[in-house]
Short mmCIF file of C-alpha atoms in Angstrom, two decimals:
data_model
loop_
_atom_site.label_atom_id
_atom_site.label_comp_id
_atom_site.label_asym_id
_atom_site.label_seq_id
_atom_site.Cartn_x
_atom_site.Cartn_y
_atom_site.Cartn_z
CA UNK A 194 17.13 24.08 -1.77
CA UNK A 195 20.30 25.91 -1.76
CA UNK A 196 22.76 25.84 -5.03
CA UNK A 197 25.40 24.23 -2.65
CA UNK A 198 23.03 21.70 -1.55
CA UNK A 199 21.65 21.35 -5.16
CA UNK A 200 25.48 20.99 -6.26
CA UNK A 201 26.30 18.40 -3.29
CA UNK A 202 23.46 16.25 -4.34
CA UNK A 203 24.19 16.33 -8.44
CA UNK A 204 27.70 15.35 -7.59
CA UNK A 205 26.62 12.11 -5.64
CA UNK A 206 24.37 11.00 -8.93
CA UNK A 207 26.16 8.08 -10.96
CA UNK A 208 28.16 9.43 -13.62
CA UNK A 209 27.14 6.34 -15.77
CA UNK A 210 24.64 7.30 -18.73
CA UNK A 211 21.11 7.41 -17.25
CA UNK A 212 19.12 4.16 -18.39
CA UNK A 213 15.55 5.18 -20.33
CA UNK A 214 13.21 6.40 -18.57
CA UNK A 215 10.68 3.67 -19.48
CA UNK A 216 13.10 1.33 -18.05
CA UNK A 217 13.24 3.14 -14.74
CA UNK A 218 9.55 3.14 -14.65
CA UNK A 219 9.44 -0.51 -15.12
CA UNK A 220 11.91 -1.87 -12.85
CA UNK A 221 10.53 0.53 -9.86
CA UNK A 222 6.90 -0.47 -10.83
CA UNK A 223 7.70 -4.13 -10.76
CA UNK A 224 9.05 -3.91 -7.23
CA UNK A 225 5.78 -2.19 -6.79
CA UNK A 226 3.68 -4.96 -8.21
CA UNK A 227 5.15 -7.83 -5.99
CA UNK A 228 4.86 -5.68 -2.53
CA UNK A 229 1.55 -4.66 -3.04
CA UNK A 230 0.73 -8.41 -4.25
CA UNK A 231 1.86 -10.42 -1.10
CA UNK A 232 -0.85 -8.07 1.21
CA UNK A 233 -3.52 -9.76 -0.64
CA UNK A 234 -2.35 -13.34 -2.42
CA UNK A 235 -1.47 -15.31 0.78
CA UNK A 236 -5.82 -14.82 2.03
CA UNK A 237 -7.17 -17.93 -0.42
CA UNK A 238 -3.94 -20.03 0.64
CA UNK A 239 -4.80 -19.62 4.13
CA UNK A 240 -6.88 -22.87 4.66
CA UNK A 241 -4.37 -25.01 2.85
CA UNK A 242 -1.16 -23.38 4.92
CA UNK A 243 -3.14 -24.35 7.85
CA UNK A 244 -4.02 -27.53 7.24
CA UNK A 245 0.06 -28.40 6.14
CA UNK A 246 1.84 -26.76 9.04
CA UNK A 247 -0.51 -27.28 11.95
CA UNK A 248 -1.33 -23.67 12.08
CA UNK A 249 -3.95 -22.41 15.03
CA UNK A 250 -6.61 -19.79 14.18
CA UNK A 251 -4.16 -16.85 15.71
CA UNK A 252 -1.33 -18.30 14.21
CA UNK A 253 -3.36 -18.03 10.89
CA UNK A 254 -4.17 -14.41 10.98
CA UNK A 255 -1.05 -13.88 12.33
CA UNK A 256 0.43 -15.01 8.75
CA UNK A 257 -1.37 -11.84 7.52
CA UNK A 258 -0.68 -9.66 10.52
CA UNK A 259 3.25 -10.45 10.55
CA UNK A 260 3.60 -8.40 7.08
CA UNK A 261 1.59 -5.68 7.28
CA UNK A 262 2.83 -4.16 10.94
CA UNK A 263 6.59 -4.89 9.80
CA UNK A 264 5.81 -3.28 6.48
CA UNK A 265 3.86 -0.18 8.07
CA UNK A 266 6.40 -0.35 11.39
CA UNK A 267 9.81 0.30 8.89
CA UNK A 268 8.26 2.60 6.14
CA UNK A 269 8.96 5.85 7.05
CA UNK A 270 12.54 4.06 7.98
CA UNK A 271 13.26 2.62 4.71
CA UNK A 272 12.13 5.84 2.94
CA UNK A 273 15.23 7.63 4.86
CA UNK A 274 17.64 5.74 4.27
CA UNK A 275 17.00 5.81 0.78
CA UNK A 276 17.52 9.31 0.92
CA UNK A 277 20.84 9.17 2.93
CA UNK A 278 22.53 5.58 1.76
CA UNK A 279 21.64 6.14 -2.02
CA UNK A 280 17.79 4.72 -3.50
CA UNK A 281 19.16 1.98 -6.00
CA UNK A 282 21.19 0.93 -3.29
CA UNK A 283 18.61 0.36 -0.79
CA UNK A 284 15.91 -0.81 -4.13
CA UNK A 285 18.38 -3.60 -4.15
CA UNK A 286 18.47 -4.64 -0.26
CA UNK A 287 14.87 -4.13 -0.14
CA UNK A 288 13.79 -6.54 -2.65
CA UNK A 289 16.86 -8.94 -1.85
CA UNK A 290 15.60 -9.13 1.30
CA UNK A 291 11.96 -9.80 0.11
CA UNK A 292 13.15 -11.84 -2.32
CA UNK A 293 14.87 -14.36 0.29
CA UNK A 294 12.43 -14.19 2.53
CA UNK A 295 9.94 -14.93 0.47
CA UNK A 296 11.99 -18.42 -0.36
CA UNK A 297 12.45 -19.05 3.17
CA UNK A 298 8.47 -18.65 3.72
CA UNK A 299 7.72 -20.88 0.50
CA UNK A 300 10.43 -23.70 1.90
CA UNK A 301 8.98 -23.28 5.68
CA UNK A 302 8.26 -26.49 7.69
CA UNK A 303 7.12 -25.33 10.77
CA UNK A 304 4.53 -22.72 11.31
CA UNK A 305 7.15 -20.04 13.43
CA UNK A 306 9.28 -20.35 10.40
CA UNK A 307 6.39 -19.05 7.94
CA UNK A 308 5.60 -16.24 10.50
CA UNK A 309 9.22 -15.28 10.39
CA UNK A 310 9.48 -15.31 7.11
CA UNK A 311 6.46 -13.42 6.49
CA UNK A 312 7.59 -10.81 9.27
CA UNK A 313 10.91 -10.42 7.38
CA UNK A 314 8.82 -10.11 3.89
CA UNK A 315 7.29 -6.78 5.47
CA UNK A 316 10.40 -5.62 6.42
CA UNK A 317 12.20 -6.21 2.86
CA UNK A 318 8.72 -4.59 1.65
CA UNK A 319 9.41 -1.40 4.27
CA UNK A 320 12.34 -0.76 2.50
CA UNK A 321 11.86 -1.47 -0.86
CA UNK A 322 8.34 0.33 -1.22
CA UNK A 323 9.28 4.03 -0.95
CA UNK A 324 12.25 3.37 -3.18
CA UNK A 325 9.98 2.53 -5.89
CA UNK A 326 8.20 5.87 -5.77
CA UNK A 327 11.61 7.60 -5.39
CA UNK A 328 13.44 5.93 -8.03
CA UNK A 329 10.36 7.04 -10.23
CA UNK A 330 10.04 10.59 -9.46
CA UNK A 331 13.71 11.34 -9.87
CA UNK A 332 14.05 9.72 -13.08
CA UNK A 333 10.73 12.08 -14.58
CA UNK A 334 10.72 15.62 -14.39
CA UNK A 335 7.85 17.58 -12.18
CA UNK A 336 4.59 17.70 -14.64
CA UNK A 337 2.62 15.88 -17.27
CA UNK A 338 5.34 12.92 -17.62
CA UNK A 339 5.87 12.44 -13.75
CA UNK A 340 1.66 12.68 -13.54
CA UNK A 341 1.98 9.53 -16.12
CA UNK A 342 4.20 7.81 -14.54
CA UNK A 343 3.07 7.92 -11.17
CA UNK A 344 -0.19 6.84 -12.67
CA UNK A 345 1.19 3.78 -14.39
CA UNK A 346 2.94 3.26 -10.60
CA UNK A 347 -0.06 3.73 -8.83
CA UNK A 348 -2.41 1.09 -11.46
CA UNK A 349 0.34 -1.40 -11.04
CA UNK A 350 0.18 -1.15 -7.09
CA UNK A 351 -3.66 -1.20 -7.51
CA UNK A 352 -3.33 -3.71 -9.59
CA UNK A 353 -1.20 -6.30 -7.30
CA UNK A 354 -3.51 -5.72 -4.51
CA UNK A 355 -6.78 -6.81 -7.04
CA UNK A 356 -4.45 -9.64 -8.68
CA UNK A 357 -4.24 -11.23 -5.18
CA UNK A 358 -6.93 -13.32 -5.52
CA UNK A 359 -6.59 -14.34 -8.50
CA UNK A 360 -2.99 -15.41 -8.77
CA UNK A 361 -3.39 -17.33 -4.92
CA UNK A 362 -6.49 -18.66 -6.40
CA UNK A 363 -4.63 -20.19 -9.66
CA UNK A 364 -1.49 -21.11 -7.63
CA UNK A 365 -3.25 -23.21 -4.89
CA UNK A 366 -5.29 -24.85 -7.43
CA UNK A 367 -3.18 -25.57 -9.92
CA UNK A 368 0.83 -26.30 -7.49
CA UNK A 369 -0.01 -25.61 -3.79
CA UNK A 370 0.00 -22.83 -1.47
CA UNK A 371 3.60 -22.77 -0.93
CA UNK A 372 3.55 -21.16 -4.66
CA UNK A 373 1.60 -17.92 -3.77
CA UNK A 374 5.41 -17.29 -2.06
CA UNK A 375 7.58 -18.65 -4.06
CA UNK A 376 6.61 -17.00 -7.27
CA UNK A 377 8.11 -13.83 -6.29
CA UNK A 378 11.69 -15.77 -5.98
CA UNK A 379 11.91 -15.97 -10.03
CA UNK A 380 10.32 -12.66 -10.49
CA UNK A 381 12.29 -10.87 -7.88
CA UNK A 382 15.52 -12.13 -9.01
CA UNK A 383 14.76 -10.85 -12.75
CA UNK A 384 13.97 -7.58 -11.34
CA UNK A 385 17.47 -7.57 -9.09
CA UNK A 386 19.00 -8.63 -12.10
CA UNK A 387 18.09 -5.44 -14.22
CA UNK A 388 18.39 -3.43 -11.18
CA UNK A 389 21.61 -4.12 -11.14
CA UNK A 390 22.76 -3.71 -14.29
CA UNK A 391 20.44 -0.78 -15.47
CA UNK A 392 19.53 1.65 -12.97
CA UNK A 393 22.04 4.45 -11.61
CA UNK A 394 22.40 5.35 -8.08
CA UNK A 395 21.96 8.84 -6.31
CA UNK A 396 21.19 10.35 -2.62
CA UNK A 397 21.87 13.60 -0.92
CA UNK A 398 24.84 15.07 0.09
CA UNK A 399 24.42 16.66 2.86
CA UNK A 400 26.54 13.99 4.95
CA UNK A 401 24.02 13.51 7.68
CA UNK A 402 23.00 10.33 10.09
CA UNK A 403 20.32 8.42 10.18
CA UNK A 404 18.47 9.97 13.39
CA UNK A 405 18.71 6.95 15.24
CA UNK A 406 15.87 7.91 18.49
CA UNK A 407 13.54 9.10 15.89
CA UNK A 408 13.69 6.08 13.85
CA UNK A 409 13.33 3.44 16.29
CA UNK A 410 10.42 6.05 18.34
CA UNK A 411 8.39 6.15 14.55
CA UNK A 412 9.48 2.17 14.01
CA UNK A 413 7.83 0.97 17.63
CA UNK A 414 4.99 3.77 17.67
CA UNK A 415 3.42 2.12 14.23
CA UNK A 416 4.59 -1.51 14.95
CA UNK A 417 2.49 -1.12 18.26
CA UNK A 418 -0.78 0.42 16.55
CA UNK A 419 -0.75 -1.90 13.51
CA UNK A 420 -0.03 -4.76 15.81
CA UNK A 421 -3.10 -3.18 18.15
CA UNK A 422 -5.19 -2.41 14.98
CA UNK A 423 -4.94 -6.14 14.30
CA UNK A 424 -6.76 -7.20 17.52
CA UNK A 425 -9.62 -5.75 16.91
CA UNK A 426 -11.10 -8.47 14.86
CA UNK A 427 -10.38 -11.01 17.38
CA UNK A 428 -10.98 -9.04 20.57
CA UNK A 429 -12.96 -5.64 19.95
CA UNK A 430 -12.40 -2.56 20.48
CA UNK A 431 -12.28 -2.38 24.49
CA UNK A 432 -10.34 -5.28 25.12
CA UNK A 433 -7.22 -4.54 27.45
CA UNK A 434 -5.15 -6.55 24.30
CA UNK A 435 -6.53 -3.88 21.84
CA UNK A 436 -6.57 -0.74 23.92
CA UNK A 437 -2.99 -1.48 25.95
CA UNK A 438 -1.25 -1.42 22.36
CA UNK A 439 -3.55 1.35 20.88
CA UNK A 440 -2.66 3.85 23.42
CA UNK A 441 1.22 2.44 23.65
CA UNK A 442 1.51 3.20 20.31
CA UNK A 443 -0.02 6.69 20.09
CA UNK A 444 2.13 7.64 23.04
CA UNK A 445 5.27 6.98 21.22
CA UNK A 446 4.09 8.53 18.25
CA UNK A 447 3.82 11.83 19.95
CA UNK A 448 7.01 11.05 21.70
CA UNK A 449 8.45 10.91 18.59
CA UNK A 450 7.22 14.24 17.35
CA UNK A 451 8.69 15.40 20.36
CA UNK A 452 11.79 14.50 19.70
CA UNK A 453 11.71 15.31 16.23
CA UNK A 454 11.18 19.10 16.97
CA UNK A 455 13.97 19.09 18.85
CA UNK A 456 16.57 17.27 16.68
CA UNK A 457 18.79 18.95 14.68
CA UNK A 458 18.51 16.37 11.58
CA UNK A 459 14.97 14.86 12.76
CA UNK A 460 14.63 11.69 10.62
CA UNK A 461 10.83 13.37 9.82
CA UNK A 462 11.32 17.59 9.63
CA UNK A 463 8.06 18.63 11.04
CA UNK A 464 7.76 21.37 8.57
CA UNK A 465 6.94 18.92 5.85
CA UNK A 466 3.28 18.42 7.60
CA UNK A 467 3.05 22.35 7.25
CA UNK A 468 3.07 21.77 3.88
CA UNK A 469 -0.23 22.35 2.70
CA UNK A 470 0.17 19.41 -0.18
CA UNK A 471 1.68 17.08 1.64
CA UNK A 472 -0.18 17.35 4.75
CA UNK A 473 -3.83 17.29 3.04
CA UNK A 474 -2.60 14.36 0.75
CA UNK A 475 -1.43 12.26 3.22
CA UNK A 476 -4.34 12.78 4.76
CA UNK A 477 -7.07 12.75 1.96
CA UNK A 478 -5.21 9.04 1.31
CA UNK A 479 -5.62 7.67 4.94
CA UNK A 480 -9.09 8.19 4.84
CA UNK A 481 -10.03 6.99 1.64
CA UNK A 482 -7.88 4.14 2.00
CA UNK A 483 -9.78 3.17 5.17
CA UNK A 484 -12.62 2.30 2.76
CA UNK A 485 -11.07 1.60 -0.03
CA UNK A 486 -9.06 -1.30 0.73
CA UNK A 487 -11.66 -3.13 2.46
CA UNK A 488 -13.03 -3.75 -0.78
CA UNK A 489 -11.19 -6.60 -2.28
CA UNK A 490 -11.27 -8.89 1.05
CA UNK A 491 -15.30 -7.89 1.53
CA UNK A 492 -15.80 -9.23 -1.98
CA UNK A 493 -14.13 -12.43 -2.38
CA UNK A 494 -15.57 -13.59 1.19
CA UNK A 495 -19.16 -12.63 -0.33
CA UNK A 496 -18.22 -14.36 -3.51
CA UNK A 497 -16.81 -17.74 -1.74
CA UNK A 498 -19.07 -17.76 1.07
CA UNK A 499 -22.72 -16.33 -0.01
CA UNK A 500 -22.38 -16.76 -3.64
CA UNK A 501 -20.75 -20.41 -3.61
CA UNK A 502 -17.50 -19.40 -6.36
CA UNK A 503 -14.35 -21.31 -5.82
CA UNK A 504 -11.09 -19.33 -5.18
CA UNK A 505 -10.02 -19.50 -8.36
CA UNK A 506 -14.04 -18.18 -9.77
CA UNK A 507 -14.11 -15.46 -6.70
CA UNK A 508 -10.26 -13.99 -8.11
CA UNK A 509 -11.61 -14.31 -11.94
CA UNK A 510 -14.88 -12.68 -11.13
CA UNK A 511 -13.17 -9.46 -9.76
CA UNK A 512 -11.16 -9.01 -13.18
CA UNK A 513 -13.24 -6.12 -14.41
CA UNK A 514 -12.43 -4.47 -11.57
CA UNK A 515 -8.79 -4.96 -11.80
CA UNK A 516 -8.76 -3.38 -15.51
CA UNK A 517 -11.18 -0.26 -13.75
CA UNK A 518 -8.50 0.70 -11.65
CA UNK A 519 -5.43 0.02 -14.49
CA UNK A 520 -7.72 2.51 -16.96
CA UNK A 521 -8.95 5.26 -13.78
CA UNK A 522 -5.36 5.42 -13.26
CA UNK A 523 -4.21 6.07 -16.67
CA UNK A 524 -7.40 8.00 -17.46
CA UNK A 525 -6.31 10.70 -14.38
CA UNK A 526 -3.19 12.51 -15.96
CA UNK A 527 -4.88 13.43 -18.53
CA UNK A 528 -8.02 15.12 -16.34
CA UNK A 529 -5.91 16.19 -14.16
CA UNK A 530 -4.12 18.50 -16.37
CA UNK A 531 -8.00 20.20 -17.66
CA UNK A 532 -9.34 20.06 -14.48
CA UNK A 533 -7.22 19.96 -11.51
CA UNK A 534 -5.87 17.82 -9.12
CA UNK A 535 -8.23 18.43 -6.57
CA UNK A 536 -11.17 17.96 -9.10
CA UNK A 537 -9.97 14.46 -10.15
CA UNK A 538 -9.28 13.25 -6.73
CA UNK A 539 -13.16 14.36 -5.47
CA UNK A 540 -14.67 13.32 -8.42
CA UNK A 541 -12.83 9.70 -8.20
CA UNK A 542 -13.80 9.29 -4.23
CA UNK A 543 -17.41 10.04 -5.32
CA UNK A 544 -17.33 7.34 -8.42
CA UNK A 545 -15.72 4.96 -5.65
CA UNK A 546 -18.82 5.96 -3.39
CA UNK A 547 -21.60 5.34 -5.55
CA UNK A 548 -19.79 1.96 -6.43
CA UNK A 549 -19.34 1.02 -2.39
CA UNK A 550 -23.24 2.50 -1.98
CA UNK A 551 -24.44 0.31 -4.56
CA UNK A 552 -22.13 -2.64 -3.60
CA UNK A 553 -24.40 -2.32 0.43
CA UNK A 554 -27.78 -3.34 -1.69
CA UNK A 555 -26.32 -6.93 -2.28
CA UNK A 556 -28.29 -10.14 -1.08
CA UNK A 557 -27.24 -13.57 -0.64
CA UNK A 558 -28.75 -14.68 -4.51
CA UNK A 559 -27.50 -12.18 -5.69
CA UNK A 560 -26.85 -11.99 -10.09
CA UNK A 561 -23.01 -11.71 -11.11
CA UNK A 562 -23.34 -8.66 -13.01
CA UNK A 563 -25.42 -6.26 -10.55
CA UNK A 564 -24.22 -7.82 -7.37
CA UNK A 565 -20.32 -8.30 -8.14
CA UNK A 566 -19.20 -6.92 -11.65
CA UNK A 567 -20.81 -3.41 -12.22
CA UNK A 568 -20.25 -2.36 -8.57
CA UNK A 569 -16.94 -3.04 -8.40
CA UNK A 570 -15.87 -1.28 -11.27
CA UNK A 571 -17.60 1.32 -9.78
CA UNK A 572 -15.19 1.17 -6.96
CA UNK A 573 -12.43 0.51 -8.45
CA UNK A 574 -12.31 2.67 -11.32
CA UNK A 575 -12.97 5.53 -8.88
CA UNK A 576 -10.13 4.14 -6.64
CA UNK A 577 -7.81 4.61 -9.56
CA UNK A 578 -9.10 8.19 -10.49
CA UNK A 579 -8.33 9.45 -6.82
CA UNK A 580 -5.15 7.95 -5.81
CA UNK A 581 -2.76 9.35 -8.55
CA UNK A 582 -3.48 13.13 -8.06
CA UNK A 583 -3.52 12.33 -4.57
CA UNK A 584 0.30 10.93 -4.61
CA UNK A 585 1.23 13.51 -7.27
CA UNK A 586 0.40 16.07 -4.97
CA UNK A 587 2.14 14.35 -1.88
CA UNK A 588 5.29 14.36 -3.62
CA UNK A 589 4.70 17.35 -5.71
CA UNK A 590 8.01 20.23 -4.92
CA UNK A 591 9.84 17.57 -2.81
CA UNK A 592 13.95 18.58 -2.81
CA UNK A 593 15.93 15.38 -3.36
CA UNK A 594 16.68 15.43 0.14
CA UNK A 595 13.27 14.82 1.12
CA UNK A 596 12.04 12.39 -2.20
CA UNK A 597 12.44 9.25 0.16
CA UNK A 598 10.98 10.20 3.51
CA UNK A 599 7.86 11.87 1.40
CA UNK A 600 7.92 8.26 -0.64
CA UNK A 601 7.52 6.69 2.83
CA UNK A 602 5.01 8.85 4.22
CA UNK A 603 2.78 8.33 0.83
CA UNK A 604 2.71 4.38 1.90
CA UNK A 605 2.68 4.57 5.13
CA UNK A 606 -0.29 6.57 5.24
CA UNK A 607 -2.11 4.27 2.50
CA UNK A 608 -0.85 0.87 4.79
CA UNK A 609 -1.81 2.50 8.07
CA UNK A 610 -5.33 3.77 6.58
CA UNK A 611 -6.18 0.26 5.22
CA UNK A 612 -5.30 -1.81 8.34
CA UNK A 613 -7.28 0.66 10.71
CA UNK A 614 -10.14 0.37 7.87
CA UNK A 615 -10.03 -3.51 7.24
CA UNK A 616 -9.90 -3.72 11.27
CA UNK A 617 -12.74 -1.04 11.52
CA UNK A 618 -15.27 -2.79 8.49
CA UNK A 619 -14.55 -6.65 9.81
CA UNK A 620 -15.54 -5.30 13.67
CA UNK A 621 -18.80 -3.85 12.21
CA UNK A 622 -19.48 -6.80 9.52
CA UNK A 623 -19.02 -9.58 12.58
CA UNK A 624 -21.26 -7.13 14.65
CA UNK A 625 -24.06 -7.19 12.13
CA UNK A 626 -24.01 -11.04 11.49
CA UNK A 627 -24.05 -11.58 15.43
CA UNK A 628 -22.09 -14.83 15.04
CA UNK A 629 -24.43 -16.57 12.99
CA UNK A 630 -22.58 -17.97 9.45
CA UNK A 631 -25.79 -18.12 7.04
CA UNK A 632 -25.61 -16.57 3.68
CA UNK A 633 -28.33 -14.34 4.85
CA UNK A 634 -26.31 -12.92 7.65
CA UNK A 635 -23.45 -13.09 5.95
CA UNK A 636 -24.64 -10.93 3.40
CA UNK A 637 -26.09 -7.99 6.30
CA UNK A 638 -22.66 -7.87 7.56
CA UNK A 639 -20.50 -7.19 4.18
CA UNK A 640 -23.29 -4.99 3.20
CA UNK A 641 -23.30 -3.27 6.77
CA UNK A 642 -19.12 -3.06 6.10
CA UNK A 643 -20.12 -1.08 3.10
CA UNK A 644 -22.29 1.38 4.14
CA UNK A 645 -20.01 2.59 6.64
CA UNK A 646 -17.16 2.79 4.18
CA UNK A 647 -19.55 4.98 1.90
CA UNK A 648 -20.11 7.34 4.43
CA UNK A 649 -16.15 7.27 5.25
CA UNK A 650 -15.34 7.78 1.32
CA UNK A 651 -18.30 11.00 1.30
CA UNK A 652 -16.14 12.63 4.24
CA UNK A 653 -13.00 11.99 2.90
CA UNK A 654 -14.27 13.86 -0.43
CA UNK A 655 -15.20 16.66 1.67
CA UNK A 656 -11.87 16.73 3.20
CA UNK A 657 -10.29 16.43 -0.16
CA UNK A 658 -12.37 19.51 -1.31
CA UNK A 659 -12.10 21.90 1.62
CA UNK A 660 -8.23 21.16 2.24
CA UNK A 661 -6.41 19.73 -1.13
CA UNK A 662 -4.89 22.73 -3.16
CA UNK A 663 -6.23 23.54 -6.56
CA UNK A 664 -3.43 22.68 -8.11
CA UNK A 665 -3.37 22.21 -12.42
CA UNK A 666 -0.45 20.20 -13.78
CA UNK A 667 1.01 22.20 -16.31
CA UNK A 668 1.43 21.23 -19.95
CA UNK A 669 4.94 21.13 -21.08
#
């Protein structure tokens, strides 16, 4: 960056006295926390949302579906504009708009008016998810403390996504399922609240536009493959519902890197995927997320419907592996500064792999502790070793004009590799069982879904080894 650019951007930084750090880190991991959350919490409220609003079987995994393509559609979106229309500023809109939406959803009569509401969560989430990460790395300084602080970001995202079960499961039980939405209205408002009144704002200064073709080319190109990615579970692979949108959505993608190469401020500057870090991060965390977060839906179906545990059981029995990923998380800084990024990020993706190969041995009697507990910490403490060098290194270097869209492109690439995975591992799982809904069959098909996502997790170590840079962070 040049010293007029580094000057334009220092000027448009809040002249107010920066808040603690540990304060920044709190507020932005919070928002964190209730995106990651609402991919997961609304699965064990499913049956009851259904039952109270008249919802059909689509209409049901629509509820799911709604979210995740608004919240992979917008990402790279949101993470832009945070960069050009300041990152507090669009912190707040973002989790305003989540916030409300998530009241509308939790008040909703009718079943279009949850799907709305749910759509509009995503979008609020789209927004508000790679201003978490920036708000982060510009309050902490490049080395050890940014390493521990994306760590403690990336345990408390981990951890929403592995709390899901067990906070629907308590909130159905114990109120109803129109809870597992409206919790995040009290929570959300707190964390507006201190927003507000704590954080300070800043963006670059170069003065440009949002680039207004590229954003709505990147918008509909990953709305259209997350919306054909979620097909596949109803329809397969080669049906013209899955493969019209598949293709649609690749072709604008590459019409959007078209464009982008020949924009004079692309929303996306190509020369960021030269970028040996970013490039090999991004992808390193695609693929492992394609396994990865299969995990937590593959287990709580074989808890609830092989081994017989109630929601509320199925969310309490995957505990351990909620506090595996909270310590492999914190745990990585510290390795990663002996041994290397690259060396923590393998060894975690081979951890997660023994865990996933020893999670495809289970039966349908199978004991808590061999078949459910010691796996999945396994998986999940291997998870948490991998993914924090993995988005240290995507964001590692990034200029402040580029801490946003590089924010974006870290989720977006962890959204878009867990949809195609969860779409991938339920086509193969409903292969193996061949319709039939015995325990016995049951139990082939998870285990089937996790033998393939052991092989995927071996490959994407190997990728992670021959491409990731061998990068230390230094001790300061």
């Amino acid at each position: 960056m040049t010293p007029m650019l580094e000057a334009a951007d220092t000027s448009r930084i809040s002249r107010r006295t920066a808040p603690p750090t540990w304060l920044v880190v709190s507020l932005a991991c919070a928002g964190q926390f209730l995106v990651v959350l609402d991919v997961s919490v609304v699965n064990v409220a499913l049956p009851s949302m259904r039952a109270d609003l008249g919802l059909s079987a689509s209409g049901l995994q629509w509820v799911v579906n709604a979210y995740a393509i608004a919240f992979a559609g917008f990402m790279l979106l949101g993470g832009r504009a945070g960069d050009l229309y300041g990152r507090k500023r669009m912190f707040l809109v973002g989790l305003g708009l989540f916030t409300l939406a998530s009241l509308g959803g939790g008040l909703a009569q009718d079943g279009w008016q949850l799907l709305l509401a749910r759509a509009v969560q995503g979008l609020g989430a789209a927004v508000l998810a790679p201003a978490t990460l920036t708000l982060l790395t510009a309050a902490v300084p490049e080395g050890p403390a940014r390493a521990r602080a994306i760590a403690t970001w990336t345990a408390v995202g981990a951890g929403g996504g592995a709390a899901g079960g067990l906070v629907g499961g308590v909130l159905v039980d114990v109120l109803s399922w129109r809870w597992v939405l409206l919790i995040n209205v009290p929570v959300g408002a707190l964390v507006l609240a201190g927003s507000v009144l704590w954080l300070t704002e800043s963006r670059t200064g170069d003065g440009r536009r949002l680039d207004l073709p590229g954003a709505l080319l990147v918008t509909a190109g990953l709305g259209t493959l997350a919306y054909g990615i979620s097909q596949t579970e109803g329809a397969g692979w080669t049906a013209a519902r899955t493969l019209l949108p598949l293709v649609a959505g690749l072709a604008l993608l590459g019409l959007f890197l078209y464009v982008e190469a020949r924009t004079a401020a692309p929303l996306m500057p190509l020369g960021l995927l030269g970028r040996r870090s970013v490039a090999s991060a991004n992808a390193a965390m695609l693929v492992s997320g394609s396994a990865m977060f299969c995990m937590w839906y593959f287990m709580t179906l074989y808890a609830q419907n092989v081994l017989g545990y109630t929601p509320l059981e199925a969310g309490l029995a995957l505990v351990p592996s909620s506090v595996a990923v909270l310590v492999g998380s914190k745990t990585a800084p510290r390795l990663m500064r002996r041994a290397g990024t690259r060396t923590v990020a393998v060894t975690g993706t081979l951890v997660a792999a023994t865990g996933f190969a020893w999670q495809s041995t289970m039966g349908p009697h199978g004991a808590y502790t061999t078949a459910v507990m010691f796996p999945g910490i396994l998986m999940m403490l291997g998870a948490g070793l991998a993914a924090t060098p993995l988005a240290a290194l995507a964001t590692s270097g990034a200029a402040p004009a580029e801490a946003g869209l590089l924010s974006g492109l870290v989720n977006t690439s962890r959204t878009m590799g867990g949809s195609l995975g969860l779409a991938v591992m339920s086509t193969i799982a409903a292969a193996r069982t061949g319709g039939e809904g015995g325990a016995a069959a049951l139990t082939q098909g998870y285990a089937a879904a996790f033998r393939t996502s052991t092989g995927v997790l071996l490959v994407g170590a190997a990728l992670m080894l021959l491409w990731l840079p061998r990068r230390k962070v230094s001790a300061k």
